[in-house]
Amino acid sequence: MDSDILKNAIVICEADITFEDSATEIRSNQLKRNKRKRQRALPSSSDEAESESERNSVAK
C-alpha cells in the first residue's frame, strides 16, 4: 500500500513538472511573439534616415 502511495506521488510530481515546463514554454513563446511585434512596430533605421532627410528637405 505504501508503495502505491509513493508511486502515485511520483506520478503527480512528474505531471506537475510537465505542466510547469509547458507553462514556461508557452510564456517564452509569448515573450518572443511580443518582441517580434514590437520590432515590427518600430521604424527601421533606414526608414528613420529617410524620414529625417525628408524633414530636412521640407525645412529648407
Coordinates of N, CA and C in Angstrom, one line a residue:
M1 N 0.8 -1.2 0.0 CA 0.0 0.0 0.0 C 0.9 1.3 0.0
D2 N 1.9 1.3 0.8 CA 2.8 2.4 0.9 C 3.5 2.6 -0.5
S3 N 3.8 1.5 -1.2 CA 4.4 1.7 -2.5 C 3.5 2.3 -3.5
D4 N 2.2 2.0 -3.4 CA 1.2 2.6 -4.3 C 1.1 4.1 -4.1
I5 N 1.1 4.5 -2.8 CA 1.0 5.9 -2.5 C 2.2 6.6 -3.0
L6 N 3.4 6.0 -2.8 CA 4.6 6.6 -3.3 C 4.6 6.7 -4.9
K7 N 4.2 5.6 -5.5 CA 4.1 5.7 -7.0 C 3.1 6.8 -7.5
N8 N 2.0 6.9 -6.8 CA 1.1 8.0 -7.1 C 1.7 9.3 -6.9
A9 N 2.4 9.5 -5.8 CA 3.0 10.8 -5.5 C 4.1 11.1 -6.6
I10 N 4.8 10.1 -7.1 CA 5.8 10.3 -8.1 C 5.1 10.8 -9.4
V11 N 4.0 10.1 -9.7 CA 3.3 10.4 -11.0 C 2.7 11.8 -10.9
I12 N 2.2 12.2 -9.7 CA 1.7 13.6 -9.6 C 2.8 14.6 -9.7
C13 N 4.0 14.3 -9.1 CA 5.1 15.2 -9.2 C 5.6 15.4 -10.7
E14 N 5.6 14.3 -11.4 CA 6.0 14.3 -12.8 C 5.0 15.1 -13.6
A15 N 3.8 14.9 -13.3 CA 2.7 15.7 -14.1 C 2.9 17.2 -13.8
D16 N 3.1 17.5 -12.5 CA 3.3 18.9 -12.1 C 4.5 19.5 -12.8
I17 N 5.6 18.8 -12.9 CA 6.8 19.3 -13.6 C 6.5 19.5 -15.1
T18 N 5.8 18.5 -15.7 CA 5.5 18.6 -17.1 C 4.6 19.9 -17.3
F19 N 3.6 20.1 -16.4 CA 2.8 21.3 -16.5 C 3.6 22.5 -16.4
E20 N 4.5 22.6 -15.5 CA 5.3 23.8 -15.3 C 6.2 24.0 -16.5
D21 N 6.7 22.9 -17.1 CA 7.6 23.1 -18.3 C 6.7 23.6 -19.4
S22 N 5.5 23.1 -19.6 CA 4.6 23.6 -20.6 C 4.3 25.1 -20.4
A23 N 4.0 25.5 -19.2 CA 3.7 26.9 -18.9 C 4.9 27.8 -19.2
T24 N 6.1 27.3 -18.9 CA 7.3 28.1 -19.2 C 7.5 28.2 -20.7
E25 N 7.3 27.1 -21.4 CA 7.4 27.2 -22.9 C 6.4 28.1 -23.5
I26 N 5.2 28.1 -23.0 CA 4.1 29.0 -23.5 C 4.5 30.4 -23.2
R27 N 5.0 30.7 -22.0 CA 5.3 32.1 -21.7 C 6.5 32.6 -22.5
S28 N 7.5 31.7 -22.7 CA 8.6 32.0 -23.6 C 8.2 32.4 -25.0
N29 N 7.3 31.6 -25.5 CA 6.8 31.8 -26.9 C 6.0 33.1 -26.9
Q30 N 5.3 33.5 -25.9 CA 4.5 34.7 -25.8 C 5.5 35.9 -25.8
L31 N 6.6 35.8 -25.1 CA 7.6 36.8 -25.0 C 8.3 37.0 -26.4
K32 N 8.6 35.9 -27.0 CA 9.2 36.0 -28.4 C 8.2 36.7 -29.3
R33 N 6.9 36.3 -29.3 CA 6.0 36.9 -30.2 C 5.8 38.4 -29.9
N34 N 5.8 38.8 -28.7 CA 5.7 40.2 -28.3 C 6.9 41.0 -28.8
K35 N 8.1 40.4 -28.6 CA 9.3 41.1 -29.1 C 9.3 41.3 -30.6
R36 N 8.8 40.3 -31.3 CA 8.7 40.4 -32.8 C 7.7 41.5 -33.2
K37 N 6.6 41.6 -32.4 CA 5.6 42.6 -32.7 C 6.2 44.0 -32.5
R38 N 6.9 44.1 -31.3 CA 7.5 45.4 -31.0 C 8.5 45.8 -32.1
Q39 N 9.3 44.9 -32.5 CA 10.3 45.2 -33.5 C 9.7 45.6 -34.9
R40 N 8.6 45.0 -35.2 CA 7.8 45.3 -36.4 C 7.2 46.7 -36.3
A41 N 6.8 47.0 -35.1 CA 6.1 48.3 -34.9 C 7.1 49.5 -34.9
L42 N 8.4 49.2 -34.6 CA 9.4 50.3 -34.6 C 9.8 50.5 -36.0
P43 N 10.0 51.8 -36.4 CA 10.5 52.1 -37.7 C 12.0 51.6 -37.8
S44 N 12.3 51.0 -39.0 CA 13.7 50.6 -39.1 C 14.6 51.8 -39.3
S45 N 15.9 51.5 -39.1 CA 16.9 52.6 -39.2 C 16.9 53.3 -40.5
S46 N 16.7 52.5 -41.6 CA 16.6 53.1 -42.9 C 15.4 54.0 -43.1
D47 N 14.3 53.6 -42.5 CA 13.0 54.4 -42.5 C 13.3 55.7 -41.8
E48 N 14.0 55.6 -40.7 CA 14.2 56.8 -39.9 C 15.1 57.8 -40.7
A49 N 16.1 57.2 -41.4 CA 17.0 58.1 -42.2 C 16.3 58.8 -43.3
E50 N 15.4 58.0 -43.9 CA 14.5 58.6 -45.0 C 13.6 59.7 -44.4
S51 N 13.0 59.4 -43.3 CA 12.1 60.4 -42.7 C 12.9 61.7 -42.3
E52 N 14.1 61.5 -41.8 CA 14.9 62.6 -41.3 C 15.3 63.4 -42.6
S53 N 15.7 62.8 -43.6 CA 16.1 63.5 -44.8 C 14.9 64.2 -45.4
E54 N 13.7 63.6 -45.4 CA 12.5 64.3 -45.9 C 12.2 65.5 -45.0
R55 N 12.3 65.4 -43.7 CA 12.1 66.6 -42.8 C 13.1 67.7 -43.1
N56 N 14.3 67.3 -43.3 CA 15.3 68.3 -43.6 C 15.1 69.0 -45.0
S57 N 14.6 68.3 -46.0 CA 14.4 68.9 -47.3 C 13.1 69.8 -47.2
V58 N 12.2 69.4 -46.4 CA 11.0 70.2 -46.2 C 11.3 71.5 -45.5
A59 N 12.2 71.4 -44.5 CA 12.6 72.6 -43.7 C 13.4 73.6 -44.5
K60 N 14.0 73.2 -45.5 CA 14.9 74.1 -46.3 C 14.1 74.9 -47.2

